Short mmCIF file of C-alpha atoms and ligand atoms in Angstrom, two decimals:
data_model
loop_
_atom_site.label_atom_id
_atom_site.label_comp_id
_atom_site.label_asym_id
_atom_site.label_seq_id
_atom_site.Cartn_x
_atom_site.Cartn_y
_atom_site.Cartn_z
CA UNK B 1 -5.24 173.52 27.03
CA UNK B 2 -2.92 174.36 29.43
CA UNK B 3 -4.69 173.55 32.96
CA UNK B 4 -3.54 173.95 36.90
CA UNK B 5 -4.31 171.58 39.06
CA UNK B 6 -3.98 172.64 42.93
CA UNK B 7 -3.60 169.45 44.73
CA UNK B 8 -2.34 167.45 42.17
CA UNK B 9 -0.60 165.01 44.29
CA UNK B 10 -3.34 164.30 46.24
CA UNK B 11 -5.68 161.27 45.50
CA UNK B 12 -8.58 162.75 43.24
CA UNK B 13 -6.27 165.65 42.03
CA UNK B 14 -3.34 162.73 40.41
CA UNK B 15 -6.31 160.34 38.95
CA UNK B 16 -7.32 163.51 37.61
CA UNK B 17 -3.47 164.26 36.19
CA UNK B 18 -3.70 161.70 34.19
CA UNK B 19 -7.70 161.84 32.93
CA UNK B 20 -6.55 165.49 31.60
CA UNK B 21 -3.08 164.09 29.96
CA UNK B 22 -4.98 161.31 28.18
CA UNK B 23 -7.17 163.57 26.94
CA UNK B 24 -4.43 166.35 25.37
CA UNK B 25 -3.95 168.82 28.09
CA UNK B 26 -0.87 170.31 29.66
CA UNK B 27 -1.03 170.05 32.84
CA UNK B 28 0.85 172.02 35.56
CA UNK B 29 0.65 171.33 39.56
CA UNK B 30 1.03 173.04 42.87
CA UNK B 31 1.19 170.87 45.98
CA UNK B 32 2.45 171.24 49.77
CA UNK B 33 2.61 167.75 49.94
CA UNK B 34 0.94 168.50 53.39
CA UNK B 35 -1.12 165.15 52.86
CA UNK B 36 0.44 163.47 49.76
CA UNK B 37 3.94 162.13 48.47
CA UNK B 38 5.97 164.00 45.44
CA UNK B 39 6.74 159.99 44.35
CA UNK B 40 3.04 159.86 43.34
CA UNK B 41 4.79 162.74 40.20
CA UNK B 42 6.69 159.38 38.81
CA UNK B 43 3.98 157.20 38.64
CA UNK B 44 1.96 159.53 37.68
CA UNK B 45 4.92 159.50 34.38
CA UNK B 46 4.79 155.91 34.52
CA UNK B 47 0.76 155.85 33.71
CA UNK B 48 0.71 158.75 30.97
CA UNK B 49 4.36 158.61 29.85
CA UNK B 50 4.50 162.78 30.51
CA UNK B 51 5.94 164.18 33.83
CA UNK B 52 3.37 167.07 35.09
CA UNK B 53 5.21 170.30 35.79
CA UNK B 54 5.20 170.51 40.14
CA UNK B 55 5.70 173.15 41.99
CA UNK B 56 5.96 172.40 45.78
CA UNK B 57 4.51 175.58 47.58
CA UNK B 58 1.62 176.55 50.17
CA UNK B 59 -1.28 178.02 48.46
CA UNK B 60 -1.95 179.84 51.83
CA UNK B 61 0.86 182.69 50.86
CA UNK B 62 -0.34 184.93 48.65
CA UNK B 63 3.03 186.13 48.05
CA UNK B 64 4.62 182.84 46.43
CA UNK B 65 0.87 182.25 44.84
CA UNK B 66 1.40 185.28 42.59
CA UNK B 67 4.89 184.61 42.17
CA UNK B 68 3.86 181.20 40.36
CA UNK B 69 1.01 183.60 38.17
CA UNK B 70 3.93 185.99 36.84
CA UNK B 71 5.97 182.54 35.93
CA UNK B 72 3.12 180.92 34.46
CA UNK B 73 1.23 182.25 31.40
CA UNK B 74 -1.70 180.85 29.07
CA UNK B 75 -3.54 179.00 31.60
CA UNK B 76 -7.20 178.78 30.79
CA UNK B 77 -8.56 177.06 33.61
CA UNK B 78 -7.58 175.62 37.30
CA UNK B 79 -9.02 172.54 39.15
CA UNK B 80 -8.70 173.26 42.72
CA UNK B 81 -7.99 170.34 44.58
CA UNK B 82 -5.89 171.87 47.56
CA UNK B 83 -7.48 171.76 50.85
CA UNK B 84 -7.79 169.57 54.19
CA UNK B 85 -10.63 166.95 54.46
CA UNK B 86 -10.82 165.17 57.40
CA UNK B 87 -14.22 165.87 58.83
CA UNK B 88 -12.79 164.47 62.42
CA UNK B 89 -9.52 166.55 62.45
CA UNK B 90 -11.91 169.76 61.86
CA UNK B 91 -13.75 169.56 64.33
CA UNK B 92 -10.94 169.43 67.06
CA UNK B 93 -8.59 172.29 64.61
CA UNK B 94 -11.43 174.04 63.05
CA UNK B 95 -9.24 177.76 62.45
CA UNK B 96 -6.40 174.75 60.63
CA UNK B 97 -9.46 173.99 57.75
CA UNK B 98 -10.93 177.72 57.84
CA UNK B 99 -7.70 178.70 57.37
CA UNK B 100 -6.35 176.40 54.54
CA UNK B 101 -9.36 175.36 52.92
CA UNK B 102 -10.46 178.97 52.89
CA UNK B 103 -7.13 180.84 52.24
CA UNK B 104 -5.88 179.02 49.73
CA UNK B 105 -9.30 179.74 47.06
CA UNK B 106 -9.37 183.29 48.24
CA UNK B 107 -5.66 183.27 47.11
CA UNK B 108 -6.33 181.61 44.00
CA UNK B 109 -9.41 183.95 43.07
CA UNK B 110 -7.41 186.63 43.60
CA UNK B 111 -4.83 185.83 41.19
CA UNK B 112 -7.70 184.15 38.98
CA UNK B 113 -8.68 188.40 38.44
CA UNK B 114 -5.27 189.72 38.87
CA UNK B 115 -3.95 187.64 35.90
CA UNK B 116 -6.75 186.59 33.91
CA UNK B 117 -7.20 183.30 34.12
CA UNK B 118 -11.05 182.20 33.55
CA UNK B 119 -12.61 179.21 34.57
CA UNK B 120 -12.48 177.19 37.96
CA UNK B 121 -13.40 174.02 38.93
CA UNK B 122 -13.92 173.48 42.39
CA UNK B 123 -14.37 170.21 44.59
CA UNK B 124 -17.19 170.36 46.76
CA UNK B 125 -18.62 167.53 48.51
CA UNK B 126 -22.33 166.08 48.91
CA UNK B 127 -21.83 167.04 52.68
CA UNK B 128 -23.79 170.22 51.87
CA UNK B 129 -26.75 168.62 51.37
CA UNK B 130 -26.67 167.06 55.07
CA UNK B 131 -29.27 164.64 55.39
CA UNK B 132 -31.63 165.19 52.04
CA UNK B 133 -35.64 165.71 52.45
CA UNK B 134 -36.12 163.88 48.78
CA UNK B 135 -33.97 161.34 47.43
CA UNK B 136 -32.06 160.97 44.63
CA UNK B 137 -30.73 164.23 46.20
CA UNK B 138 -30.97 166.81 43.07
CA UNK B 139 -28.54 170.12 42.57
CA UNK B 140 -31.48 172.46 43.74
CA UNK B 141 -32.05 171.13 47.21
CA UNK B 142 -31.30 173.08 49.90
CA UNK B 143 -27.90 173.96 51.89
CA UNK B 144 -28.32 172.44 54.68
CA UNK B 145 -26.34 173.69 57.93
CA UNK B 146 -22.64 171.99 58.10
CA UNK B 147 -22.36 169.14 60.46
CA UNK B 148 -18.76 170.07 60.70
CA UNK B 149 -15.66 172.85 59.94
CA UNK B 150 -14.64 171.10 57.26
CA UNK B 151 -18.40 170.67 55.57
CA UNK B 152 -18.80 174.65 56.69
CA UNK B 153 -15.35 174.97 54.28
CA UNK B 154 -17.36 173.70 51.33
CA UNK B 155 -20.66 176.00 52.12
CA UNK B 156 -18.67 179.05 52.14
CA UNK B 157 -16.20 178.42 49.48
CA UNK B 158 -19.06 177.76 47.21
CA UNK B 159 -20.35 181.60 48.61
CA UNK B 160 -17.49 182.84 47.99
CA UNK B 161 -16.91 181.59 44.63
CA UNK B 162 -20.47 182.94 43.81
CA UNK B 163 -20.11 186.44 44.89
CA UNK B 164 -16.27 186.47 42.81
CA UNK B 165 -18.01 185.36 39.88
CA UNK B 166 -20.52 188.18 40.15
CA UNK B 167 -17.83 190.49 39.66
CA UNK B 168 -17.12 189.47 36.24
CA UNK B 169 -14.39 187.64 34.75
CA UNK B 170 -14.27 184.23 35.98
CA UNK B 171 -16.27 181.43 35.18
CA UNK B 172 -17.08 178.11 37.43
CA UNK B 173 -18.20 174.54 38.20
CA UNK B 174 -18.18 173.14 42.06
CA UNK B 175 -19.01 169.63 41.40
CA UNK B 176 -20.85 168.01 44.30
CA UNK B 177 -18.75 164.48 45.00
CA UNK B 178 -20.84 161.85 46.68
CA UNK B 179 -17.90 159.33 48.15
CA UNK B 180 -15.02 158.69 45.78
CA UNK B 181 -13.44 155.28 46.02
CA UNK B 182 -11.17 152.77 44.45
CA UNK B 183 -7.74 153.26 41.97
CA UNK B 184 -6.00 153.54 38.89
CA UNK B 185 -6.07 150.09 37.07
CA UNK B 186 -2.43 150.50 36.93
CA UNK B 187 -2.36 150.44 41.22
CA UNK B 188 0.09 152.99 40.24
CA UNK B 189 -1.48 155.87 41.91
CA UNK B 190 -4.47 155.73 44.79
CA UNK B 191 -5.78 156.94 48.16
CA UNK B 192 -2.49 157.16 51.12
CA UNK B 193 -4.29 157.40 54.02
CA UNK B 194 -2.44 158.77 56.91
CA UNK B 195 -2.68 157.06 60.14
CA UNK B 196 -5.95 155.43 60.76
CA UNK B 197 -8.52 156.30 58.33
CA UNK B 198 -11.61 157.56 58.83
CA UNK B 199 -13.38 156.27 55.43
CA UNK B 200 -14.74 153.37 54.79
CA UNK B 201 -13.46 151.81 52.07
CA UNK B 202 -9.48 152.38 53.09
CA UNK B 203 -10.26 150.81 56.48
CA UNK B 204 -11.33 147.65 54.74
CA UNK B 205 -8.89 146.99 52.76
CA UNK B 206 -6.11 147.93 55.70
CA UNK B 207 -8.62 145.34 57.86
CA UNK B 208 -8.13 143.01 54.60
CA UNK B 209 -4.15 143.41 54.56
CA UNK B 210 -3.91 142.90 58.29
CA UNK B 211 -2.99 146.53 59.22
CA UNK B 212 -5.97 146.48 61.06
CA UNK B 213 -7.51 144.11 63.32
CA UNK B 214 -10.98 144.60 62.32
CA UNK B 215 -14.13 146.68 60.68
CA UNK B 216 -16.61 148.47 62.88
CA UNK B 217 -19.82 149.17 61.17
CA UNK B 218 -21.41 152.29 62.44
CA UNK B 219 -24.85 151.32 62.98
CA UNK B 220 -27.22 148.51 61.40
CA UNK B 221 -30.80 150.76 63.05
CA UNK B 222 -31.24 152.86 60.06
CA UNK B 223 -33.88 152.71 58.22
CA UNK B 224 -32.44 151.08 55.24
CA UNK B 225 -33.20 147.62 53.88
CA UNK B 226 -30.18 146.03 55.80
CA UNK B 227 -30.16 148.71 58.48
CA UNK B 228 -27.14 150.16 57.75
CA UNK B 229 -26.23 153.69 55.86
CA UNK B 230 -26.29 153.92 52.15
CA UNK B 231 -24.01 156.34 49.92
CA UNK B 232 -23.66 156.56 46.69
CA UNK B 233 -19.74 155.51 45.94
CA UNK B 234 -18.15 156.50 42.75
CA UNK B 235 -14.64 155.17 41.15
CA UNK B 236 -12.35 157.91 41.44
CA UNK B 237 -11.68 157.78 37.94
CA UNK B 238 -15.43 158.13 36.88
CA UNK B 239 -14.19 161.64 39.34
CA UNK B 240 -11.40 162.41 37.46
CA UNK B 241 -13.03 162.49 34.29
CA UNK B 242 -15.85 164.98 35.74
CA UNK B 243 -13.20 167.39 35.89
CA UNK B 244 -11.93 167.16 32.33
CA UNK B 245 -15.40 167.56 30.86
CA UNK B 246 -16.17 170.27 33.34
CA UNK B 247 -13.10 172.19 32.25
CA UNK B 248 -13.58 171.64 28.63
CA UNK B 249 -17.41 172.74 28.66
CA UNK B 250 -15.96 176.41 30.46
CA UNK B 251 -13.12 176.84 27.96
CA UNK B 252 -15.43 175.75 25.02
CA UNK B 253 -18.34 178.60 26.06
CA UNK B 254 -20.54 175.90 26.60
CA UNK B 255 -21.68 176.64 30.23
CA UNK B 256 -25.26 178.28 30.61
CA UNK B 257 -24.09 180.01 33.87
CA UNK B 258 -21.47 181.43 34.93
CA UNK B 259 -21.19 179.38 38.38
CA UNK B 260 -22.91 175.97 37.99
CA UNK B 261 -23.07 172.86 40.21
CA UNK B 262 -22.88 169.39 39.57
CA UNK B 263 -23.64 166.22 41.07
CA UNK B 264 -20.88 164.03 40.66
CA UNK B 265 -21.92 160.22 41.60
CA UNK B 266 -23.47 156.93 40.10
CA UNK B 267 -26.87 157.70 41.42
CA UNK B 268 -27.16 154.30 43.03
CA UNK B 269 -27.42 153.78 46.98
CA UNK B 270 -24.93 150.96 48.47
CA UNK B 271 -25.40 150.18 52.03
CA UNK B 272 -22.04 149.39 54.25
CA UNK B 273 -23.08 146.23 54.02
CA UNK B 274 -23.23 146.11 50.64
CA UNK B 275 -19.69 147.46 49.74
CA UNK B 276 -18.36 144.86 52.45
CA UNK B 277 -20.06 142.03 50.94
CA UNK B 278 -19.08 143.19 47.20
CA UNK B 279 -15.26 143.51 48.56
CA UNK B 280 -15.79 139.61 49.50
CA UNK B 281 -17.31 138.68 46.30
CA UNK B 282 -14.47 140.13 43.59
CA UNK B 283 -11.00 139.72 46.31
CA UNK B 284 -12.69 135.73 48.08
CA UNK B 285 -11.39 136.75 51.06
CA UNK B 286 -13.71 137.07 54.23
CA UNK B 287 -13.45 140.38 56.12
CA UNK B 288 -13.27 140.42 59.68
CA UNK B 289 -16.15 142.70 60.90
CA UNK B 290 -18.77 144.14 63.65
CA UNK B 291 -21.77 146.09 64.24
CA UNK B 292 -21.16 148.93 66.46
CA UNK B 293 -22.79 152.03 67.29
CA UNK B 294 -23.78 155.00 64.81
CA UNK B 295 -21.75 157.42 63.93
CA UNK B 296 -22.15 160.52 65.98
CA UNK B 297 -23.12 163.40 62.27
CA UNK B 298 -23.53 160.76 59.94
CA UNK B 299 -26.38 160.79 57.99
CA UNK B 300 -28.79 157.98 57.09
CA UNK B 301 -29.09 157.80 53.20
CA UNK B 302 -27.87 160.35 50.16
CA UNK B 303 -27.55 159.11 46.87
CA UNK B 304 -27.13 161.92 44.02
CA UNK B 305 -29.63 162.55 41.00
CA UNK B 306 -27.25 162.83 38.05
CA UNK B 307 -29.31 163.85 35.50
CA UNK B 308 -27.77 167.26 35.15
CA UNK B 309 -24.62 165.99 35.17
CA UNK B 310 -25.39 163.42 32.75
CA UNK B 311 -27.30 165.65 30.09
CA UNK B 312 -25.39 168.76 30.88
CA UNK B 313 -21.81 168.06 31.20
CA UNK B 314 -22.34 164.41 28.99
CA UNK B 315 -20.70 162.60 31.57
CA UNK B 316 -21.73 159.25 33.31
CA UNK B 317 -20.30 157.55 35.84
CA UNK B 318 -19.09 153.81 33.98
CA UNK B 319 -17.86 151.81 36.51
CA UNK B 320 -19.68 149.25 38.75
CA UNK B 321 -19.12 148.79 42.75
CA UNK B 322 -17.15 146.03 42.13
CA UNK B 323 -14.99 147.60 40.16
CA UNK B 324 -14.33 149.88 42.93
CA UNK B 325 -13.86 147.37 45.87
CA UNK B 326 -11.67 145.59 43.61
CA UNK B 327 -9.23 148.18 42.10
CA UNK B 328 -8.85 149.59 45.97
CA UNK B 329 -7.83 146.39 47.39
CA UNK B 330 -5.27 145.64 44.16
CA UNK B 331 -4.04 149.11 45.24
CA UNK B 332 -3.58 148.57 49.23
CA UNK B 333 -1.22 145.19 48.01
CA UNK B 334 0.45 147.29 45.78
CA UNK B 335 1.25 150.04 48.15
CA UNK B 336 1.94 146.97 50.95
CA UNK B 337 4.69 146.01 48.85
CA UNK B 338 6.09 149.50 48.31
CA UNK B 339 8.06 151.29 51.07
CA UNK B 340 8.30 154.72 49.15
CA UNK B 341 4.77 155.30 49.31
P1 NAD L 1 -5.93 164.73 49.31
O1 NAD L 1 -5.60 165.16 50.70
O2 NAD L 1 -5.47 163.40 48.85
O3 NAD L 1 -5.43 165.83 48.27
C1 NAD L 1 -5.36 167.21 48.58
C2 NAD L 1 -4.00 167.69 48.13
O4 NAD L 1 -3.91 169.11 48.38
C3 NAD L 1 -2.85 167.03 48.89
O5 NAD L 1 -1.86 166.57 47.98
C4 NAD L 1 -2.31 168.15 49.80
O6 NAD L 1 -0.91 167.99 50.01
C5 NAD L 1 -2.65 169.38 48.98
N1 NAD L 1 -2.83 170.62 49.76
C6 NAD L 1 -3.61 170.80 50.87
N2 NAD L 1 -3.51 172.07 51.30
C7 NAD L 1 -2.67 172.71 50.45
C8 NAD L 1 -2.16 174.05 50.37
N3 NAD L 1 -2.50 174.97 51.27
N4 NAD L 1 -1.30 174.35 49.37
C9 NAD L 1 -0.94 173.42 48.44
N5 NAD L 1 -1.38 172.14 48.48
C10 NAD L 1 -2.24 171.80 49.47
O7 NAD L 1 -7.55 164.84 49.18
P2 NAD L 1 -8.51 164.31 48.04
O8 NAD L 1 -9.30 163.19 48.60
O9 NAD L 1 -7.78 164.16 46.79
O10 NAD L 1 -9.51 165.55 47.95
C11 NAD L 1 -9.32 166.59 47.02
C12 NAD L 1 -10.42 167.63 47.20
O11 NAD L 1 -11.69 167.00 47.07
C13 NAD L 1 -10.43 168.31 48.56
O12 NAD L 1 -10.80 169.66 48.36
C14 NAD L 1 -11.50 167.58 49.30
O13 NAD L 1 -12.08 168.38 50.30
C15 NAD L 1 -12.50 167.32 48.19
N6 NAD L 1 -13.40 166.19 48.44
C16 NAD L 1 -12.88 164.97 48.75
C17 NAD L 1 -13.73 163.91 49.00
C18 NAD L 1 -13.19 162.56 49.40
O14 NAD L 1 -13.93 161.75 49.93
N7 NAD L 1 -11.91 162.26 49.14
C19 NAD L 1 -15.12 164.08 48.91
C20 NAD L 1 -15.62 165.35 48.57
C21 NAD L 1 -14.75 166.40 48.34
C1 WQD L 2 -19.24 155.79 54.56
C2 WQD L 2 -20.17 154.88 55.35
C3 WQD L 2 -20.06 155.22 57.73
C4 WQD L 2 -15.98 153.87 58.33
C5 WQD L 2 -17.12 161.46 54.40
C6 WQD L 2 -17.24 162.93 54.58
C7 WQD L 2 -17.68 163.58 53.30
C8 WQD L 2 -16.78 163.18 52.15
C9 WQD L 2 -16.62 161.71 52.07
C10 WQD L 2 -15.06 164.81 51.86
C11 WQD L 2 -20.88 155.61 56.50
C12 WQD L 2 -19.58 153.84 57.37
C13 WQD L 2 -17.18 154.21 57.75
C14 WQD L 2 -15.92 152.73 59.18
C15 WQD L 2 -18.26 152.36 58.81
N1 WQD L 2 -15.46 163.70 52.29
N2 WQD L 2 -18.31 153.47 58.00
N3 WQD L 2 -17.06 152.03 59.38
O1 WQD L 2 -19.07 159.68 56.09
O2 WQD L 2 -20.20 159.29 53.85
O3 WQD L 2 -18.40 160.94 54.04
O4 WQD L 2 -16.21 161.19 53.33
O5 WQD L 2 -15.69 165.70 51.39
O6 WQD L 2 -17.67 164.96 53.50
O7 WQD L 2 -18.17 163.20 55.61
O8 WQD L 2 -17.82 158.54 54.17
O9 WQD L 2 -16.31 156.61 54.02
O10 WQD L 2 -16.46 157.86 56.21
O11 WQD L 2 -18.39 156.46 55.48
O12 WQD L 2 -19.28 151.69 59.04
O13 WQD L 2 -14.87 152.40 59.75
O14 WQD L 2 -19.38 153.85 55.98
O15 WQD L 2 -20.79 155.21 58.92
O16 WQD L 2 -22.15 155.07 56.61
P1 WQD L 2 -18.96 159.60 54.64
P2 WQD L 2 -17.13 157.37 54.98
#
């Protein structure tokens, strides 16, 4: 199949490069390399042995968006990775993420009619869920209101996807991502963080490498067995592979809507403390930490149900937490002894 992947360059969007070249596909990608690097193309070549077609534009113009759709024929589905994400940044420049994040899938649904291409994936986030009445959090709980812009981005692109589909035509999947972490095996490709990072995982192993001094954990007064807050992490090429089946199961006629949602996580909770103390176990070295304060909007515990995911799409997430903490730190060294990236 001959897929487009908006965002390619980006962390999920290359893992997910590669997932859809190891699996057949011919991939083609549009970037503005507005938060990502066009060296991450090569090593994306050096992993799969096949250089993805790029295109450097701004999904924003609608004018160089259908420009790429009269170029480009045959493609049966797009994975739309393109957008901004951090929740911080949104909330001071809230029109910058309603603008992009919203923008650039109105622009893409409009040339998904105007040209006839079918199916969508899109990547939504467990943010809409907010803090979850029952847990393991399940695909039919409610929307809860956005704690920021960018969540608000992810309610109403799911809206808007819904009403498009209505209209006939198109076909999608927003998968739900709980909190992708971790690398390639290769440490070819991975997460570049610009300036100081806001996740947790990226400001360990930065604490690790000595980029930063030291870890604050935000909070240990929830009410969690170790009193600190519990997500469900997933190895971003677990992610990646989401996508492929999720693409496959449109093109293949095997979806029993014509928008559905997916959880996309392990379905196991890890506490902060927990993902600290697993990065100590599988790299021996001791992290340099301290309880702080909460978090002013984050929530206590979510963890996904993936039992649609799992008997639906016949996906599962494989790897362990370890796994994760472990491939992330062998990518910060690699990209510590890099200057190009
Ligand atoms: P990323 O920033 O690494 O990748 C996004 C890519 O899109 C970047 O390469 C960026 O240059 C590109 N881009 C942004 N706006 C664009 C535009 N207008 N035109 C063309 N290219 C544009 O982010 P990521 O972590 O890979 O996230 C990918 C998607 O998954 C985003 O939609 C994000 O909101 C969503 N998501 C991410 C997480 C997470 O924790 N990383 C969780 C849930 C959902
Ligand atoms: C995880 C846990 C923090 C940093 C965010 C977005 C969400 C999605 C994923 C895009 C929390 C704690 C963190 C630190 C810490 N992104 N923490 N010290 O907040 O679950 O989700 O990223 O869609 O929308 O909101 O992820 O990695 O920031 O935090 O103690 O320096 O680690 O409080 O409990 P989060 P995170």
């Amino acid at each position: 199949m001959k897929i487009l992947v908006t965002g390619g360059v980006g962390y999920i969007g290359s893992h997910t490069v590669v997932e859809l070249q190891n699996a057949g596909h011919e991939v083609l990608i549009v970037d503005n390399l507005s938060n990502s690097n066009i060296e991450v193309v090569n090593q994306i070549e050096k992993i799969s042995g096949i250089k993805p077609l790029v295109e450097i534009f701004d999904l924003e113009d609608l004018l160089l968006t259908r420009d790429f759709f009269t170029r480009h024929h045959g493609i049966e589905g797009i994975i739309h990775f393109a957008a901004f994400k951090a929740v911080g940044e949104s909330v001071e420049h809230p029109l910058k993420y309603y603008r992009n994040n919203l923008v650039s899938l109105i622009n893409i649904l409009a040339c998904m009619k105007e040209f006839n291409v079918p199916n969508l994936v899109f990547s939504s986030s467990c943010t809409v869920y907010g803090q979850p009445e029952i847990l393991p959090v399940t695909e039919d709980a409610p929307v809860q209101k956005a704690m920021s812009p960018y969540g608000n981005t992810k309610q109403i692109s799911e809206e808007i996807i819904l009403d498009t589909v209505h209209t006939g035509g198109i076909k999608a999947i927003a998968l739900r991502y709980f909190n992708p972490i971790g690398a390639h095996e290769s440490a070819l490709i991975g997460e570049l963080p610009l300036g100081v990072p806001n996740n947790l995982m990226p400001f360990i192993t930065q604490t690790a490498i000595g980029i930063r001094k030291e870890l604050s954990v935000f909070g240990n007064d929830y009410n969690t067995p170790d009193g600190t807050a519990i997500r469900d992490y997933i190895h971003v090429v677990d992610l990646a592979k989401a996508h492929v089946v999720a693409v496959e199961r449109m093109v293949n006629q095997r979806s029993k809507s014509d928008f559905e949602m997916f959880n996309v996580g392990t379905g196991n909770g890890f506490s902060v403390l927990e993902v600290i103390h697993s990065f100590e176990r599988t790299t021996g070295m001791k992290l340099n930490y301290k309880i702080v304060g909460r978090r002013a909007g984050d929530v206590e515990k979510v963890y996904a149900d993936t039992k649609f995911a799992n008997e639906e799409l016949g996906w599962k997430a494989e790897k362990s937490l370890d796994e994760m903490t472990l491939s992330a730190w062998n990518w910060e060294k690699a990209l510590n002894n890099k200057s190009n990236l």
